[in-house]
PDB file of C-alpha atoms in Angstrom:
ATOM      1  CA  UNK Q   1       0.000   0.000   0.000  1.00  0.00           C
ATOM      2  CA  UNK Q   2       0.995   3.711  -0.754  1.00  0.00           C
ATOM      3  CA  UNK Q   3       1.970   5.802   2.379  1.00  0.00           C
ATOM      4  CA  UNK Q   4      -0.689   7.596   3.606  1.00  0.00           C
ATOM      5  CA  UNK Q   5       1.080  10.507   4.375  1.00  0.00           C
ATOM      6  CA  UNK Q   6       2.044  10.381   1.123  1.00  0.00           C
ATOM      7  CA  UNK Q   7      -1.439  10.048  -0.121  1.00  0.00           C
ATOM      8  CA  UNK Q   8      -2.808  12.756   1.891  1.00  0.00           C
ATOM      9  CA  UNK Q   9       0.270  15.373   0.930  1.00  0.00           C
ATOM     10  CA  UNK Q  10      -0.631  14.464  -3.188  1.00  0.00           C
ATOM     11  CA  UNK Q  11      -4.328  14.335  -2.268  1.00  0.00           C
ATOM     12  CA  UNK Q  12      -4.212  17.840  -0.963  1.00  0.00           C
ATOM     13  CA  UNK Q  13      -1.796  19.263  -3.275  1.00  0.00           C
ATOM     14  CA  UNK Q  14      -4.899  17.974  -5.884  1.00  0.00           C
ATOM     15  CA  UNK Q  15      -7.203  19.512  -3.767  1.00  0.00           C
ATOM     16  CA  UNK Q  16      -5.320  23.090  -3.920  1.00  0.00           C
ATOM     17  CA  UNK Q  17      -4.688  22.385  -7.417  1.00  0.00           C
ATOM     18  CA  UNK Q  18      -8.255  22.439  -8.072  1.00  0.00           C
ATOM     19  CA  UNK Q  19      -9.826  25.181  -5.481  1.00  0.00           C
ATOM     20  CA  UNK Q  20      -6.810  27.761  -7.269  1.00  0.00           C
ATOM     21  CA  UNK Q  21      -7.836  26.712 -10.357  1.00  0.00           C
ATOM     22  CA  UNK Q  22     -11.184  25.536 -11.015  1.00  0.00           C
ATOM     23  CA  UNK Q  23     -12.536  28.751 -12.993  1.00  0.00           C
ATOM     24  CA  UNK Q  24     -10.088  28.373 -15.862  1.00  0.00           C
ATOM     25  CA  UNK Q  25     -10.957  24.256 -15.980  1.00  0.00           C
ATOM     26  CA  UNK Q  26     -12.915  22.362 -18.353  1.00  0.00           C
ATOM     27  CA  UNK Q  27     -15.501  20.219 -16.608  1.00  0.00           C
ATOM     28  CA  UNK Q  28     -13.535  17.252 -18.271  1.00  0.00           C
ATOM     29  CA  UNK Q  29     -10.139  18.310 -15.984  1.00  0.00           C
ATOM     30  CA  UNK Q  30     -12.751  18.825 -13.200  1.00  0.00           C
ATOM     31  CA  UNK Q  31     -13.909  15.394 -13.325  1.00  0.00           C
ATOM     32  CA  UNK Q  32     -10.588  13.945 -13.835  1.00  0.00           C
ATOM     33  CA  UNK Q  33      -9.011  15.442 -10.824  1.00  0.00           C
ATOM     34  CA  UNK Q  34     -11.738  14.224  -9.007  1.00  0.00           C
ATOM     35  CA  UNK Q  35     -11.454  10.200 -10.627  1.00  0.00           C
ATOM     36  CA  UNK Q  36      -7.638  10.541  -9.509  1.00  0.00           C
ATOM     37  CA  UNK Q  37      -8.025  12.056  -6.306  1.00  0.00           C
ATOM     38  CA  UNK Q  38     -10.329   9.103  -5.394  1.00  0.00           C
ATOM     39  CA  UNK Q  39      -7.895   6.574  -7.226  1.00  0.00           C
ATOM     40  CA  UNK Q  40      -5.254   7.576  -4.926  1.00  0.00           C
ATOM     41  CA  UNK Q  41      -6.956   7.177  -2.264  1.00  0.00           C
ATOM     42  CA  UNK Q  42      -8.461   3.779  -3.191  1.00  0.00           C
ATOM     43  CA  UNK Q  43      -4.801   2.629  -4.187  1.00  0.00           C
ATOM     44  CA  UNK Q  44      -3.413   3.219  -0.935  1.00  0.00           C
ATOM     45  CA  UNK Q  45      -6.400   0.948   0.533  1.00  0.00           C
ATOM     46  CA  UNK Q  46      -8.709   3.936   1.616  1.00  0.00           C
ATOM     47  CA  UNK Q  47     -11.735   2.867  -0.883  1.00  0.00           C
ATOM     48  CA  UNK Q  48     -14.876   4.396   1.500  1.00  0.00           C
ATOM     49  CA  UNK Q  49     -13.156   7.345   1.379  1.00  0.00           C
ATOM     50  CA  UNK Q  50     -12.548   7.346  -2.636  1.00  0.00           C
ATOM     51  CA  UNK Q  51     -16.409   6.784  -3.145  1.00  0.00           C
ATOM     52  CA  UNK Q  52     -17.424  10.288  -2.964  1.00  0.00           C
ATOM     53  CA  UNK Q  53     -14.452  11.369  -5.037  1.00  0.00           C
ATOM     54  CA  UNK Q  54     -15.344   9.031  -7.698  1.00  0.00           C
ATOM     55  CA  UNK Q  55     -19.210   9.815  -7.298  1.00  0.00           C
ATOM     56  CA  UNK Q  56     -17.927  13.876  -8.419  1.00  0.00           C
ATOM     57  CA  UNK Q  57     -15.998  12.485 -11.583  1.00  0.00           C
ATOM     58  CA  UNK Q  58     -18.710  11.974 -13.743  1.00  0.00           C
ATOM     59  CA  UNK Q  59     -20.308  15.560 -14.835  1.00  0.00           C
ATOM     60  CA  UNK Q  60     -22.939  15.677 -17.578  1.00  0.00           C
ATOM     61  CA  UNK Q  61     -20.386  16.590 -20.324  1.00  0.00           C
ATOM     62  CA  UNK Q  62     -18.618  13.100 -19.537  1.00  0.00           C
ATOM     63  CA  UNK Q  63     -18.090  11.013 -22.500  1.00  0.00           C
ATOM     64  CA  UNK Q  64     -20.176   7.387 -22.044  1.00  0.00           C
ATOM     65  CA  UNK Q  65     -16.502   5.517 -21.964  1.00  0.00           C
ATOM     66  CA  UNK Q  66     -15.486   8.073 -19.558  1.00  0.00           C
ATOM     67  CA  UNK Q  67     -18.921   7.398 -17.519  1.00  0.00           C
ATOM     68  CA  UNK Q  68     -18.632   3.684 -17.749  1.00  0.00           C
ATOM     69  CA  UNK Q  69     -15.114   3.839 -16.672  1.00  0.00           C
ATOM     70  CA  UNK Q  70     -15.427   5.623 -13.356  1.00  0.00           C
ATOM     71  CA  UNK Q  71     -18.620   3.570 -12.885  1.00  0.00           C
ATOM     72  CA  UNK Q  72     -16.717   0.326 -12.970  1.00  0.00           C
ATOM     73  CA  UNK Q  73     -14.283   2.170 -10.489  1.00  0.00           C
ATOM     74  CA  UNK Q  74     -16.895   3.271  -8.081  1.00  0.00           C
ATOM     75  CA  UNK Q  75     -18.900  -0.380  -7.957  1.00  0.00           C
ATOM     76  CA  UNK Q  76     -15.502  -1.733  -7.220  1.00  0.00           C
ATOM     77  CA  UNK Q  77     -14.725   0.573  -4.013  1.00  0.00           C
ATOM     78  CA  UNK Q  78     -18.474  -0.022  -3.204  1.00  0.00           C
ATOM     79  CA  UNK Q  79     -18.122  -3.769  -3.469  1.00  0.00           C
ATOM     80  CA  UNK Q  80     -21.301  -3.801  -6.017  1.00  0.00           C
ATOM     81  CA  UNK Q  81     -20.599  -6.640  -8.592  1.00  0.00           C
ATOM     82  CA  UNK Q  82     -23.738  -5.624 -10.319  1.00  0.00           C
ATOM     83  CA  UNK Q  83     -22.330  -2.109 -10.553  1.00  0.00           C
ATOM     84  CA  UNK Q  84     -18.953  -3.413 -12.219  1.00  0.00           C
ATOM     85  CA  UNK Q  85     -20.702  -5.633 -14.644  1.00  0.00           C
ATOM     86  CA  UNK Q  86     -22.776  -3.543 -15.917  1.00  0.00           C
ATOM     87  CA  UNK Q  87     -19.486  -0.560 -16.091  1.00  0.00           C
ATOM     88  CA  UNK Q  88     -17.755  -3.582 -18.530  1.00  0.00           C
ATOM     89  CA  UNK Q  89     -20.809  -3.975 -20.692  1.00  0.00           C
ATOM     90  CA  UNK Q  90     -20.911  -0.238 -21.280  1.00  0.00           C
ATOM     91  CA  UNK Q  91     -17.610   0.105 -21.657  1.00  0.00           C
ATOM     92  CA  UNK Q  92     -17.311  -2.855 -23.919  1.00  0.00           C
ATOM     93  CA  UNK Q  93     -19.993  -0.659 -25.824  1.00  0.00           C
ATOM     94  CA  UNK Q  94     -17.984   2.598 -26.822  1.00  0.00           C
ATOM     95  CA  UNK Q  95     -14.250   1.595 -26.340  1.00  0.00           C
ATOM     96  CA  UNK Q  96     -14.383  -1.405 -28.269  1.00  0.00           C
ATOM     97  CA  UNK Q  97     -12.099  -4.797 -26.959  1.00  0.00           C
ATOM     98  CA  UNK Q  98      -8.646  -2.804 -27.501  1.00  0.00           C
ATOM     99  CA  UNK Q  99      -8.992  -0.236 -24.878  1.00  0.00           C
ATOM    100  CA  UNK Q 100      -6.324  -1.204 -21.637  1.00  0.00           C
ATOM    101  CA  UNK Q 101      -9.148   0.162 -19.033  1.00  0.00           C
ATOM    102  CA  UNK Q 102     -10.569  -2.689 -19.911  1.00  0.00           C
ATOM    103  CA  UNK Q 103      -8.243  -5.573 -18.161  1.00  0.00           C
ATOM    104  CA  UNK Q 104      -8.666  -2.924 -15.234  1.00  0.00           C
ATOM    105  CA  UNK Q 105     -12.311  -3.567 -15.061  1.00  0.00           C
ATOM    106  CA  UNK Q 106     -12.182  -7.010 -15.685  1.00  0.00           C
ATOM    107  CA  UNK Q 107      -9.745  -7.207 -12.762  1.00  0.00           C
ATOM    108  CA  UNK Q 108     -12.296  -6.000 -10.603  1.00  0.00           C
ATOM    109  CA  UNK Q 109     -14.603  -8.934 -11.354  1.00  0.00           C
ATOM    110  CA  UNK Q 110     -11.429 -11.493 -11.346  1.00  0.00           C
ATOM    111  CA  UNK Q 111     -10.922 -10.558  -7.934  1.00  0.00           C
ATOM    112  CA  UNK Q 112     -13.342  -8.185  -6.000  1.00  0.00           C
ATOM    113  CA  UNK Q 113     -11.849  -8.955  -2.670  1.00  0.00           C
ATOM    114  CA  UNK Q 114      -8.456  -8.451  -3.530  1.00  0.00           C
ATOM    115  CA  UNK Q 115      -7.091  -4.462  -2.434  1.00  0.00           C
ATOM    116  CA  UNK Q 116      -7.644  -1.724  -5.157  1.00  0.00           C
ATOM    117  CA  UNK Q 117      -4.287  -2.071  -7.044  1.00  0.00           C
ATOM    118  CA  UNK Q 118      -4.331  -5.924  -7.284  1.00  0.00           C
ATOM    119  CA  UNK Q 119      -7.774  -6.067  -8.625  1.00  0.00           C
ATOM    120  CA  UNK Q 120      -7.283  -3.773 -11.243  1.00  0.00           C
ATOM    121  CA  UNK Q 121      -3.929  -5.825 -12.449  1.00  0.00           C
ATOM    122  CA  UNK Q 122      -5.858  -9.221 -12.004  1.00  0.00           C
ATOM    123  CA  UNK Q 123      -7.325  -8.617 -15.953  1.00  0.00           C
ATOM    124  CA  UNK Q 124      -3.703  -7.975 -17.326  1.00  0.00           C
TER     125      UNK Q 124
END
């Protein structure tokens, strides 16, 4: 697991990042900073708290692969197979079989009790 001091310092310098700057952001970058804020968190074995992080990633201008992607993300840290399945058939949808998000998501369902960063190598 990352350090969590560690994770908090790059977690807040995110944070800062994104208070200073959020007027001159696209809603895209918004959402993005958001996605990794919670991914950090989730890699470092914190996934309750990367659920509301991941919840503010998806904004109404999100593209559908973008959408699907954090979904998959956000079942996984919620423990909601259903979520993740449905995430991969989406995905599946609009990136096509080539995209490499997608051995993340199928590492989620290979091995949903497995800690953040194993899961999401399990499809590779």
């Amino acid at each position: 697991m990352l350090d969590r001091g560690c994770v908090d310092a790059a977690v807040a310098t995110l944070q800062a990042y994104r208070k200073a700057d959020a007027g001159r952001m696209t809603s895209q970058q918004r959402d993005e900073l958001s996605f990794h804020v919670g991914q950090a968190l989730a890699m470092s074995g914190r996934e309750r708290e990367a659920i509301p992080h991941f919840e503010s990633a998806v904004s109404r201008d999100s593209a559908a692969e973008w959408s699907a992607y954090v979904a998959a993300n956000l079942g996984f840290v919620r423990k909601d197979r259903k979520q993740v399945e449905d995430a991969l058939a989406a995905y599946e949808k609009v990136a096509g079989q080539t995209s490499m998000r997608l051995g993340f998501i199928r590492g989620f369902l290979r091995c949903p009790d497995r800690p953040y960063m194993e899961a999401a190598s399990c499809g590779m």
